Short mmCIF file of N, CA and C in Angstrom, two decimals:
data_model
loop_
_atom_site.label_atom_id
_atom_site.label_comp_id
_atom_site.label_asym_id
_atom_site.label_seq_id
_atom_site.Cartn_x
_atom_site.Cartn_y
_atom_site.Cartn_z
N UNK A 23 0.21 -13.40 121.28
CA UNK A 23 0.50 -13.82 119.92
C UNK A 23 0.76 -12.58 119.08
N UNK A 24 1.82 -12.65 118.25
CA UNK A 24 2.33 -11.71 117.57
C UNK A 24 1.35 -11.70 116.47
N UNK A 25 1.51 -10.24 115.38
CA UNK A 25 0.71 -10.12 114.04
C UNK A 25 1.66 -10.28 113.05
N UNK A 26 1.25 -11.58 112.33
CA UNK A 26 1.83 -11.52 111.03
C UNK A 26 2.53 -10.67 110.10
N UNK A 27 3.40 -10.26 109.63
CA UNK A 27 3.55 -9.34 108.74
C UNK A 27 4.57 -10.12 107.47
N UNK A 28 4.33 -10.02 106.33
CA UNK A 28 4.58 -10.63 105.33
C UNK A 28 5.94 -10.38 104.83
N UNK A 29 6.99 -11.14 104.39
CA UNK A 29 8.33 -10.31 104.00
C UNK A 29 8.56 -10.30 102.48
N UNK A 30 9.57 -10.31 102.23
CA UNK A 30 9.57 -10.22 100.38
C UNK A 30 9.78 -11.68 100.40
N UNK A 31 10.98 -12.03 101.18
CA UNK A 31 11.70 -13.55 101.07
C UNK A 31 10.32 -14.31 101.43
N UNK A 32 9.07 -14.33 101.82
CA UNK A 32 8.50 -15.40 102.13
C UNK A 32 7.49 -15.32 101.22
N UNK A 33 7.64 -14.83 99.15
CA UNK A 33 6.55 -14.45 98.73
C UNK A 33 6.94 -15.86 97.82
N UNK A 34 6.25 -16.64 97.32
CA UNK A 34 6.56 -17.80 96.33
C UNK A 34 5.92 -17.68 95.35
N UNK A 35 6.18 -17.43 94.02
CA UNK A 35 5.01 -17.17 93.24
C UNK A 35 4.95 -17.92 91.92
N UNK A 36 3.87 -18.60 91.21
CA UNK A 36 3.51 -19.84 90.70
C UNK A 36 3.31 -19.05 89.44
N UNK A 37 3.19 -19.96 88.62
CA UNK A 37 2.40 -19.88 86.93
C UNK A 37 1.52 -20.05 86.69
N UNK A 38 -0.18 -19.33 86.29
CA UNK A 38 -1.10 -19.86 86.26
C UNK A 38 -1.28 -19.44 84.26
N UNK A 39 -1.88 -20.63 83.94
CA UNK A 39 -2.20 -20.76 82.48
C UNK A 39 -3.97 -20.73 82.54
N UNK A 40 -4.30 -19.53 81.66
CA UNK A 40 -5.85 -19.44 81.96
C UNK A 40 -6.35 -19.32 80.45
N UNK A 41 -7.23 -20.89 80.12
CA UNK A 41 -7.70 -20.72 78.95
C UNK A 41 -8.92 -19.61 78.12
N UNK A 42 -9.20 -18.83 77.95
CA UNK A 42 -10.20 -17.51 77.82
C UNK A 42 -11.23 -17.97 76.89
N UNK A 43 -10.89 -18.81 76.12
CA UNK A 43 -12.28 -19.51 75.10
C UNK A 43 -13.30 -19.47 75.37
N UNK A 44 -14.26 -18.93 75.00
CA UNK A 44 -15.64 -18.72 75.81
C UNK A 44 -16.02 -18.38 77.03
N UNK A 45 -15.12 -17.73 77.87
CA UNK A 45 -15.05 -17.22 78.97
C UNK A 45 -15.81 -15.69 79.19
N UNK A 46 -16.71 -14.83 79.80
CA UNK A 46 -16.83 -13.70 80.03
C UNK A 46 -15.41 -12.96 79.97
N UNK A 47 -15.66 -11.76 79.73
CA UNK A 47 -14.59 -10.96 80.05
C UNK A 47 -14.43 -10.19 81.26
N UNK A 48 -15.62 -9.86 81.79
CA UNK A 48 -15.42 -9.02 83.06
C UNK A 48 -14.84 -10.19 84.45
N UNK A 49 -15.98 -11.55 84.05
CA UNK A 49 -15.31 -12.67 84.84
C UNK A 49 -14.28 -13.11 84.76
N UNK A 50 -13.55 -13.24 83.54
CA UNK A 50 -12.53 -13.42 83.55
C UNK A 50 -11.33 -12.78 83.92
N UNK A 51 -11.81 -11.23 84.10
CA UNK A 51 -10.81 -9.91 84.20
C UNK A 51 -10.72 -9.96 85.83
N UNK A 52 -11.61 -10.36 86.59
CA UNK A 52 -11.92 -10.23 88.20
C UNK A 52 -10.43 -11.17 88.31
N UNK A 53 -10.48 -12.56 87.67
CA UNK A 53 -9.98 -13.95 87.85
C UNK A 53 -8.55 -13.50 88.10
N UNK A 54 -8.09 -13.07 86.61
CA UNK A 54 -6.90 -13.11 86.51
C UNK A 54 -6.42 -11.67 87.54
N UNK A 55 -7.13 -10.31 88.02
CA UNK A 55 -6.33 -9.71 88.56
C UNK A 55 -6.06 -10.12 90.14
N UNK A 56 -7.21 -10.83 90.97
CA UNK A 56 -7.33 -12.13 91.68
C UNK A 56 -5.71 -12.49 91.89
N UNK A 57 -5.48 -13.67 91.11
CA UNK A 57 -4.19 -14.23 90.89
C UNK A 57 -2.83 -13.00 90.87
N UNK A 58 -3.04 -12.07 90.65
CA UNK A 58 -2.33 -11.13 90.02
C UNK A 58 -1.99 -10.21 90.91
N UNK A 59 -3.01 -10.06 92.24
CA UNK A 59 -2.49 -9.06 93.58
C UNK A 59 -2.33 -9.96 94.67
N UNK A 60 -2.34 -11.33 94.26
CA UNK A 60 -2.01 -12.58 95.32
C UNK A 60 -3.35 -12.51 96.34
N UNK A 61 -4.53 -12.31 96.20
CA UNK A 61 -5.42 -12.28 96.89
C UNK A 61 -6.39 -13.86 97.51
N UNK A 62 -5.81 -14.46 96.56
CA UNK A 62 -5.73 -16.22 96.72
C UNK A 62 -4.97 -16.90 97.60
N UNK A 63 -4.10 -16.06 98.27
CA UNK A 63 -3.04 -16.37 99.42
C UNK A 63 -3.20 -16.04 100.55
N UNK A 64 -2.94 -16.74 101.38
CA UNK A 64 -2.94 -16.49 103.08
C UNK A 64 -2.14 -15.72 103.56
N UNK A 65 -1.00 -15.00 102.46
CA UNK A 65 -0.29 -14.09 103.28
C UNK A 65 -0.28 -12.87 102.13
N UNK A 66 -1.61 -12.62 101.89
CA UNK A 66 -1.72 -11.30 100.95
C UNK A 66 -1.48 -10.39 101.91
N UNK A 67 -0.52 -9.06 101.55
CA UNK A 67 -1.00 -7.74 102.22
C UNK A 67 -0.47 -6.67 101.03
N UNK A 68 -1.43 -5.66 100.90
CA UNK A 68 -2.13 -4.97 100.34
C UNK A 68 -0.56 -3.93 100.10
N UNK A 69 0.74 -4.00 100.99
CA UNK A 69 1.57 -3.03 100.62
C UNK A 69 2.40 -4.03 99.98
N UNK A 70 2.57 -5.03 99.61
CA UNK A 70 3.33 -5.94 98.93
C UNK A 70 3.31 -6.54 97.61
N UNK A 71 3.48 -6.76 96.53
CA UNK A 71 3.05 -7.42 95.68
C UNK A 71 3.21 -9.12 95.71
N UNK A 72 2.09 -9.90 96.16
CA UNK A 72 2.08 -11.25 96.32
C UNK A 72 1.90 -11.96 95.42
N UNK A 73 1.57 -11.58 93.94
CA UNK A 73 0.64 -12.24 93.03
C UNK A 73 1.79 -13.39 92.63
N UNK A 74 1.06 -13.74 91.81
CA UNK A 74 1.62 -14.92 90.73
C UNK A 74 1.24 -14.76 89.09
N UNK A 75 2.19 -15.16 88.32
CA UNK A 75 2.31 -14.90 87.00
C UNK A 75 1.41 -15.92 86.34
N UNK A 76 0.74 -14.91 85.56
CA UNK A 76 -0.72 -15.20 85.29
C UNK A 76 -0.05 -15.32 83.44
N UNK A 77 -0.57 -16.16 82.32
CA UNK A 77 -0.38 -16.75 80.85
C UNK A 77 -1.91 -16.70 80.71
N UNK A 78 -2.51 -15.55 79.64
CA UNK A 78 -4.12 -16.02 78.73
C UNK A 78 -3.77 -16.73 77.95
N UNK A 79 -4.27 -17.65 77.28
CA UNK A 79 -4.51 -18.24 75.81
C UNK A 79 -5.70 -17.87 75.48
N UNK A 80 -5.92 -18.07 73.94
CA UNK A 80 -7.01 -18.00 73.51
C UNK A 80 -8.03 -16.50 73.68
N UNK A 81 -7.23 -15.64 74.15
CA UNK A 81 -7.79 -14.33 74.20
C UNK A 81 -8.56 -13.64 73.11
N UNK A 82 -8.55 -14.05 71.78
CA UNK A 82 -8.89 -13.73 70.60
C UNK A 82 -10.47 -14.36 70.60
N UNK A 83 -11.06 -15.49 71.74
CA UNK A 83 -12.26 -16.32 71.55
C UNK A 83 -13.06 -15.60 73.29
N UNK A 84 -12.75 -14.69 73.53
CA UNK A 84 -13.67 -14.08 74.79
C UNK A 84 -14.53 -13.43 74.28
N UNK A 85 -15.84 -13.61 74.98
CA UNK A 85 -16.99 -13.02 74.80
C UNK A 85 -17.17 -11.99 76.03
N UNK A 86 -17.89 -11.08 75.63
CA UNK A 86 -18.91 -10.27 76.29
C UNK A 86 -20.34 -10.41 76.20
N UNK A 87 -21.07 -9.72 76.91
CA UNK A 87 -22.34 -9.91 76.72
C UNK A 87 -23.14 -8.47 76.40
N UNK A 88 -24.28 -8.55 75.93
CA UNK A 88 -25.10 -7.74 75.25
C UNK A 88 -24.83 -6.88 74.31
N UNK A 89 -24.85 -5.47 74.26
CA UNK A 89 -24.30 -5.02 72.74
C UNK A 89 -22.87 -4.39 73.11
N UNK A 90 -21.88 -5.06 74.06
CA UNK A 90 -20.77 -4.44 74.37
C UNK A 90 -20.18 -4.19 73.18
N UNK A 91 -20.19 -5.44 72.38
CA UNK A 91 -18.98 -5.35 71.46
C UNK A 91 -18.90 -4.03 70.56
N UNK A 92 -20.35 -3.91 70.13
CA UNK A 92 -20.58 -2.44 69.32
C UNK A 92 -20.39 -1.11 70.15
N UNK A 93 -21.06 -1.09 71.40
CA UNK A 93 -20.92 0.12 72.14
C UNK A 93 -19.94 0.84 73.06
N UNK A 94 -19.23 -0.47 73.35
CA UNK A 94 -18.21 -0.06 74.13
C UNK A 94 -17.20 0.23 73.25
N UNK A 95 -16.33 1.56 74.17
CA UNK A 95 -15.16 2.21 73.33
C UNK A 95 -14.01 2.53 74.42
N UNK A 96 -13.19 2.31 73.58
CA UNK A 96 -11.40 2.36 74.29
C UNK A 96 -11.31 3.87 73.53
N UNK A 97 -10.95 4.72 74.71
CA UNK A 97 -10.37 6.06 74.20
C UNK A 97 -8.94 6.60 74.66
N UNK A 98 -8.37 7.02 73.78
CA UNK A 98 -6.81 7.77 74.10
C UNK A 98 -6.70 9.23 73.91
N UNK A 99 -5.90 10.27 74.26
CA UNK A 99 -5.70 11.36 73.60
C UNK A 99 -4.28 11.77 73.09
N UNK A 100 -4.02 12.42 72.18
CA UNK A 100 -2.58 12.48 71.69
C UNK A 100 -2.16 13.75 72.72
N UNK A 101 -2.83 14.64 73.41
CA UNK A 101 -2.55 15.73 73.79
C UNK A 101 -2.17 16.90 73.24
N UNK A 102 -3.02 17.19 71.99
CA UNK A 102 -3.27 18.20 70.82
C UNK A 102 -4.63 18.57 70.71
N UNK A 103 -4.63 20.12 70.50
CA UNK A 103 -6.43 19.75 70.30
C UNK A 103 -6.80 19.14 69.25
N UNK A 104 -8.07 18.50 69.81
CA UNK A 104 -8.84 17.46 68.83
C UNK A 104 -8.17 16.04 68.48
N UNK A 105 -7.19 15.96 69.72
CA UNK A 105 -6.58 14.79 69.75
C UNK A 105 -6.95 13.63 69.83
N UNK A 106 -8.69 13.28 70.04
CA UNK A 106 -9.00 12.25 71.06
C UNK A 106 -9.42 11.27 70.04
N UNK A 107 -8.97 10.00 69.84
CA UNK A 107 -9.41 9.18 69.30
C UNK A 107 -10.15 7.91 70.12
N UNK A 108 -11.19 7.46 69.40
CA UNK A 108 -11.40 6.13 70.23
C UNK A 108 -11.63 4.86 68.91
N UNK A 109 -11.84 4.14 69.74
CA UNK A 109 -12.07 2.36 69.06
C UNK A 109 -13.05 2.01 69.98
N UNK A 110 -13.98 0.89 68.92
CA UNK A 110 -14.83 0.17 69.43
C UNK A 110 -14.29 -1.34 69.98
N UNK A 111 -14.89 -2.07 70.92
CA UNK A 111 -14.62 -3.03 71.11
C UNK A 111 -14.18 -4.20 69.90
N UNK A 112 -15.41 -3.99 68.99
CA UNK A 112 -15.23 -4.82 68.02
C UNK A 112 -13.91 -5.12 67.44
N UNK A 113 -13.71 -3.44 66.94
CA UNK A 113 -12.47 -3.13 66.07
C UNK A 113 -11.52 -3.44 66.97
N UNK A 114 -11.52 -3.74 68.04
CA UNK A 114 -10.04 -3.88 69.48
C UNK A 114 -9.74 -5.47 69.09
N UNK A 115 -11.16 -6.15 69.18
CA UNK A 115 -11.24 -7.86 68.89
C UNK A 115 -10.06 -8.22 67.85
N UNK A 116 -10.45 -7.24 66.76
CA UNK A 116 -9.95 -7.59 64.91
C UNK A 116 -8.73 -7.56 65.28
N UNK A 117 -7.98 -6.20 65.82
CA UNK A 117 -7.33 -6.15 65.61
C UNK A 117 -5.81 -6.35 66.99
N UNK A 118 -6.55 -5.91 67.76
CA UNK A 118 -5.13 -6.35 68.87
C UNK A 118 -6.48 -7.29 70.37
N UNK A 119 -6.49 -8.41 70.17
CA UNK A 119 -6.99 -8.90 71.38
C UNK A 119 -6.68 -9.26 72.79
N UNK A 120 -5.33 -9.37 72.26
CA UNK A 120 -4.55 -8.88 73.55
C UNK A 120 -4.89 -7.98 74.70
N UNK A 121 -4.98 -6.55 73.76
CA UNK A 121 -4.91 -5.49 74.29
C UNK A 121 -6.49 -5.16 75.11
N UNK A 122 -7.48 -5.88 74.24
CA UNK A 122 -8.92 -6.01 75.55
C UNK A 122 -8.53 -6.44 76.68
N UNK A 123 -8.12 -7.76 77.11
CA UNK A 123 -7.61 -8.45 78.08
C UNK A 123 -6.83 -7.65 79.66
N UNK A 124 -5.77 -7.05 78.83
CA UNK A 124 -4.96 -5.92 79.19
C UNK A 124 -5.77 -4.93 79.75
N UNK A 125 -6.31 -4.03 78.94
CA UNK A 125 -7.11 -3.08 79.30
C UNK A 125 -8.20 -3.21 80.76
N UNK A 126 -8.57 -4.15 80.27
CA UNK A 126 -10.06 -4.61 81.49
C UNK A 126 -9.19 -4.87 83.08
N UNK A 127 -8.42 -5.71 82.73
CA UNK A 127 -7.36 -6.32 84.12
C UNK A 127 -6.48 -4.70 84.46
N UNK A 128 -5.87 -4.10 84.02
CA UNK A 128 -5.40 -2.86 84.35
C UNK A 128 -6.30 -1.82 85.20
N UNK A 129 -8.17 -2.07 84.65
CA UNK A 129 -8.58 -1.31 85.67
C UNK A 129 -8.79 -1.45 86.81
N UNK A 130 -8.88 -3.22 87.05
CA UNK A 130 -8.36 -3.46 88.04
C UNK A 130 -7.74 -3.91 89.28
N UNK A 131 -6.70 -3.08 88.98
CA UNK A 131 -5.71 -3.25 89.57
C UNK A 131 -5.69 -1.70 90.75
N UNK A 132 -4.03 -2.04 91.43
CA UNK A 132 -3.86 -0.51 91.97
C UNK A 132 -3.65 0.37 90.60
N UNK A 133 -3.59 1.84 90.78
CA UNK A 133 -3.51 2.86 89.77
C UNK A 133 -1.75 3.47 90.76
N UNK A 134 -0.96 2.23 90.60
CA UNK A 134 -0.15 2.85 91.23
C UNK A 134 1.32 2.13 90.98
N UNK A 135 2.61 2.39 91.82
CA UNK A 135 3.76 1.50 91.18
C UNK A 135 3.62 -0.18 91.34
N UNK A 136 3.17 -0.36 92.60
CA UNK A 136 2.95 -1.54 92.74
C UNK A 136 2.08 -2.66 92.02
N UNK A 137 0.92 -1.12 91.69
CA UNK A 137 0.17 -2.06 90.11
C UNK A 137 0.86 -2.21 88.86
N UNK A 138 1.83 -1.25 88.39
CA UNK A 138 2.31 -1.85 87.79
C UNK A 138 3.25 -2.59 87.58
N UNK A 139 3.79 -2.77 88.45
CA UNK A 139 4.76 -4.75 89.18
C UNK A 139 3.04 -5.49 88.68
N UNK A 140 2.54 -5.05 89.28
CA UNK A 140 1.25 -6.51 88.82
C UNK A 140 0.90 -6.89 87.55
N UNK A 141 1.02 -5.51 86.71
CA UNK A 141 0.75 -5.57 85.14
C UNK A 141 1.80 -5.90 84.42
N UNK A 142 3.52 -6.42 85.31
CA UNK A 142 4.23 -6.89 84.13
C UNK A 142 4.22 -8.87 84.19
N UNK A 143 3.21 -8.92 85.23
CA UNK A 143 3.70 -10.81 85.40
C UNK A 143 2.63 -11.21 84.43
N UNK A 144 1.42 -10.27 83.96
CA UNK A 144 0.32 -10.65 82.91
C UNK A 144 0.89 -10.65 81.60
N UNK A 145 0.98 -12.14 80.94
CA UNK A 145 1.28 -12.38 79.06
C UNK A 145 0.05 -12.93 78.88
N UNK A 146 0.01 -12.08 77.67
CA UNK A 146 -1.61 -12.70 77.37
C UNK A 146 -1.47 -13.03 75.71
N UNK A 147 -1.86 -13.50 74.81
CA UNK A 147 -1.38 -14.65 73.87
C UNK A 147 -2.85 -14.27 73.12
N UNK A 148 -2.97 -14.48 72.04
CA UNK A 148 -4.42 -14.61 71.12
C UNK A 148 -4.37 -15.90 70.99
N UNK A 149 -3.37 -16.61 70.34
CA UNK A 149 -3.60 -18.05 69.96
C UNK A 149 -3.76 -19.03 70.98
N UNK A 150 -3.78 -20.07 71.16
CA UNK A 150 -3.38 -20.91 72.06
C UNK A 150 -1.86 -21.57 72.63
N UNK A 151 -0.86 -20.96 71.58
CA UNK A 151 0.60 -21.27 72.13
C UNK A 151 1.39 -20.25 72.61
N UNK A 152 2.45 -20.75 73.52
CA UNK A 152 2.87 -19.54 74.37
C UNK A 152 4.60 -19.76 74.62
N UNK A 153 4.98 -19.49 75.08
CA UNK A 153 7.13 -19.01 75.07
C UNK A 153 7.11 -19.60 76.66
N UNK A 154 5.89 -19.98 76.78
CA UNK A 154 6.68 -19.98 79.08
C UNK A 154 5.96 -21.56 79.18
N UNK A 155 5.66 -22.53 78.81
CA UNK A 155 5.91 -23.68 78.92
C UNK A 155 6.80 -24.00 79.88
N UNK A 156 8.01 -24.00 79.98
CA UNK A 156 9.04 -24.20 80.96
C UNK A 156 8.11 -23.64 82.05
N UNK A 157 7.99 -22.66 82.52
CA UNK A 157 7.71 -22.04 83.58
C UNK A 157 6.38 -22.30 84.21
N UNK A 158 5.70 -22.84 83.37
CA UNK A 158 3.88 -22.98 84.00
C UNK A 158 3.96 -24.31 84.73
N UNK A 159 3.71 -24.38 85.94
CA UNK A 159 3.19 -25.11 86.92
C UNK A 159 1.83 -25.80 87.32
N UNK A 160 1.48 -24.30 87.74
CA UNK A 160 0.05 -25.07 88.05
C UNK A 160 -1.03 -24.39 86.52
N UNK A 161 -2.01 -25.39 86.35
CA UNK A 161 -2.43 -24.69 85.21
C UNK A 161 -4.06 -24.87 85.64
N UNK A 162 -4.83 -23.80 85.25
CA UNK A 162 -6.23 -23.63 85.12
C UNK A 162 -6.43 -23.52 83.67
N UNK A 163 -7.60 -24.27 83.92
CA UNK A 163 -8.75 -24.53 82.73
C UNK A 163 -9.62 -24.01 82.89
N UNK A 164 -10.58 -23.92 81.77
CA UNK A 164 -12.13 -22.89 81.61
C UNK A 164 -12.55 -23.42 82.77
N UNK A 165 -12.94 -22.34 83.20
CA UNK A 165 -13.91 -23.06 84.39
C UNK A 165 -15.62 -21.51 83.86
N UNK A 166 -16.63 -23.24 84.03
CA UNK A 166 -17.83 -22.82 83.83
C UNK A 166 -18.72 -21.76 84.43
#
């Protein structure tokens, strides 16, 4: 018996709609990168990108737990001295919630080209309405 090997033509890839409303974030971040390196599939392999195009709603209503929201910080540098700015979670919430979502699922992922093929099938939405209606298939709900 021969070994499987996966081709591009045999990759099919679905729409998943994932409501975030009261959802963890780290659980939720596992979920969607899950869906996102096709690891839910019987013909995942690790040099291919298998995933499926993953839609958040409601990203603006995710929780964390304990004093993340205050302590945790998103940092950048401009590449100047004394360039380094950061943000707190909180202030990330107010103002781009998106971009938590993003952030958490980016780490991980690969740190590589193929991760980022994975990081362009992720739209992630604050509100609950979205532009890919047409396109969503199968859809997930909160799950407890």
């Amino acid at each position: 018996m021969k070994t499987y090997s996966t081709k591009a033509s045999d990759i099919e890839r679905q729409w998943h709609v994932i409501d975030a409303s009261g959802m963890v974030l780290g659980k939720l971040s596992t979920q969607i990168a899950r869906l996102l390196m096709g690891k839910h599939k019987p013909i995942f392999s690790p040099n291919l990108d298998t995933g499926d195009y993953v839609v958040v709603i409601n990203a603006e209503k995710v929780e964390v737990t304990g004093n993340k929201a205050k302590q945790k910080m998103y940092y950048r540098h401009s590449g100047y001295p004394g360039g380094l700015k950061s943000v707190s979670l909180e202030k990330m919430m107010q103002t781009y919630p998106e971009r938590v979502i993003e952030y958490a699922v980016k780490g991980m992922l690969p740190h590589t080209r193929l991760g980022a093929s994975m990081r362009k099938k992720l739209k992630v939405y604050a509100g609950d309405t979205h532009p890919h209606m047409a396109q969503t298939i199968s859809t997930e709900t909160k799950k407890g």
